[in-house]
Amino acid sequence: MPEPVKVANCSEVAPGEKTLVDVDGRAIALFNVGGTFYAIDDVCTHDGGPLAEGDLVGNEIECPRHGARFDVRTGKPLCMPAIEPVTTHQVVVKGDEVFLVIQD
């Protein structure tokens, strides 16, 4: 199992907000949904759009290019044009620090 990598402090990402982090050259979108953190690859499975630039509403992120929506908790696509899920990553919170365990 890969080692957790620190990517942020909890205080840096308020509830309902998102940020883009880089882990070894891999762009990851980090979300705070009601105080719980989730992480997914920052790449829409429809056309590679930057998900961290989209609108976060509840637990759904909308791709800014064509409107595909994904559940940030599961990576599951919620509407067309995306049909493939986006990769999710395990989030570990220790105190005020947010760590990711990157999935291949």
CSV table of C-alpha atoms in Angstrom, one decimal:
chain,number,residue,atom,x,y,z
A,1,MET,CA,0.0,0.0,0.0
A,2,PRO,CA,1.4,3.4,-0.9
A,3,GLU,CA,2.4,5.8,1.9
A,4,PRO,CA,0.0,8.7,2.7
A,5,VAL,CA,1.2,12.1,1.3
A,6,LYS,CA,0.4,15.3,3.0
A,7,VAL,CA,-1.4,17.6,0.6
A,8,ALA,CA,-3.1,20.3,2.7
A,9,ASN,CA,-4.3,21.5,6.1
A,10,CYS,CA,-8.0,21.2,6.8
A,11,SER,CA,-8.2,24.9,7.5
A,12,GLU,CA,-7.1,25.6,4.0
A,13,VAL,CA,-10.2,24.0,2.4
A,14,ALA,CA,-13.4,25.2,4.0
A,15,PRO,CA,-16.6,23.1,3.8
A,16,GLY,CA,-18.2,23.4,0.3
A,17,GLU,CA,-14.8,24.4,-1.2
A,18,LYS,CA,-12.3,22.6,-3.4
A,19,THR,CA,-8.6,22.9,-4.3
A,20,LEU,CA,-6.2,21.4,-6.8
A,21,VAL,CA,-3.2,19.5,-5.3
A,22,ASP,CA,-0.2,17.8,-7.0
A,23,VAL,CA,1.1,14.5,-5.9
A,24,ASP,CA,4.2,13.4,-7.9
A,25,GLY,CA,3.0,15.2,-11.0
A,26,ARG,CA,-0.5,13.9,-10.7
A,27,ALA,CA,-3.3,16.5,-10.5
A,28,ILE,CA,-5.8,15.7,-7.8
A,29,ALA,CA,-9.0,17.6,-6.9
A,30,LEU,CA,-9.5,17.8,-3.2
A,31,PHE,CA,-13.0,18.5,-1.8
A,32,ASN,CA,-14.4,19.4,1.6
A,33,VAL,CA,-18.1,18.3,1.7
A,34,GLY,CA,-19.6,19.1,5.0
A,35,GLY,CA,-16.3,18.7,6.8
A,36,THR,CA,-15.5,15.4,5.1
A,37,PHE,CA,-12.7,15.3,2.6
A,38,TYR,CA,-12.7,13.5,-0.7
A,39,ALA,CA,-10.2,13.3,-3.6
A,40,ILE,CA,-10.5,12.4,-7.2
A,41,ASP,CA,-8.3,12.7,-10.3
A,42,ASP,CA,-8.6,16.2,-11.7
A,43,VAL,CA,-9.5,14.8,-15.2
A,44,CYS,CA,-13.0,14.4,-16.6
A,45,THR,CA,-13.4,10.9,-18.1
A,46,HIS,CA,-15.4,12.4,-21.0
A,47,ASP,CA,-12.8,14.7,-22.5
A,48,GLY,CA,-10.1,15.4,-19.9
A,49,GLY,CA,-11.6,18.6,-18.5
A,50,PRO,CA,-10.2,20.1,-15.2
A,51,LEU,CA,-12.8,19.0,-12.6
A,52,ALA,CA,-11.3,21.3,-9.9
A,53,GLU,CA,-12.4,24.3,-12.0
A,54,GLY,CA,-16.0,23.1,-12.0
A,55,ASP,CA,-18.9,23.9,-9.7
A,56,LEU,CA,-19.2,21.9,-6.5
A,57,VAL,CA,-22.8,21.4,-5.4
A,58,GLY,CA,-23.2,19.2,-2.4
A,59,ASN,CA,-21.2,16.0,-3.2
A,60,GLU,CA,-21.3,16.6,-7.0
A,61,ILE,CA,-18.6,18.3,-9.2
A,62,GLU,CA,-19.5,19.5,-12.6
A,63,CYS,CA,-17.0,19.5,-15.4
A,64,PRO,CA,-16.7,23.1,-16.8
A,65,ARG,CA,-16.4,21.9,-20.4
A,66,HIS,CA,-19.5,19.9,-21.2
A,67,GLY,CA,-21.4,19.6,-17.9
A,68,ALA,CA,-20.7,16.0,-16.9
A,69,ARG,CA,-21.2,15.5,-13.2
A,70,PHE,CA,-19.5,13.1,-10.8
A,71,ASP,CA,-20.1,12.1,-7.2
A,72,VAL,CA,-16.9,13.1,-5.4
A,73,ARG,CA,-17.4,10.4,-2.8
A,74,THR,CA,-17.4,7.5,-5.3
A,75,GLY,CA,-16.1,8.9,-8.6
A,76,LYS,CA,-19.4,7.7,-10.3
A,77,PRO,CA,-20.6,9.6,-13.3
A,78,LEU,CA,-24.0,11.1,-12.7
A,79,CYS,CA,-25.0,12.3,-16.1
A,80,MET,CA,-23.9,12.3,-19.8
A,81,PRO,CA,-21.7,12.9,-21.5
A,82,ALA,CA,-19.4,11.0,-19.0
A,83,ILE,CA,-20.0,7.2,-18.7
A,84,GLU,CA,-16.8,6.1,-17.0
A,85,PRO,CA,-16.0,6.9,-13.3
A,86,VAL,CA,-13.2,9.1,-12.3
A,87,THR,CA,-10.5,7.6,-10.0
A,88,THR,CA,-10.9,8.2,-6.3
A,89,HIS,CA,-8.2,8.4,-3.7
A,90,GLN,CA,-8.2,7.6,0.0
A,91,VAL,CA,-8.1,10.6,2.3
A,92,VAL,CA,-6.7,10.4,5.8
A,93,VAL,CA,-7.1,13.3,8.2
A,94,LYS,CA,-4.7,13.6,11.2
A,95,GLY,CA,-5.4,16.7,13.3
A,96,ASP,CA,-5.4,19.6,10.9
A,97,GLU,CA,-3.5,17.7,8.2
A,98,VAL,CA,-4.9,16.1,5.1
A,99,PHE,CA,-3.1,13.2,3.5
A,100,LEU,CA,-3.8,11.2,0.4
A,101,VAL,CA,-3.1,7.6,-0.5
A,102,ILE,CA,-2.9,7.6,-4.3
A,103,GLN,CA,-4.6,4.8,-6.1
A,104,ASP,CA,-3.1,3.6,-9.4
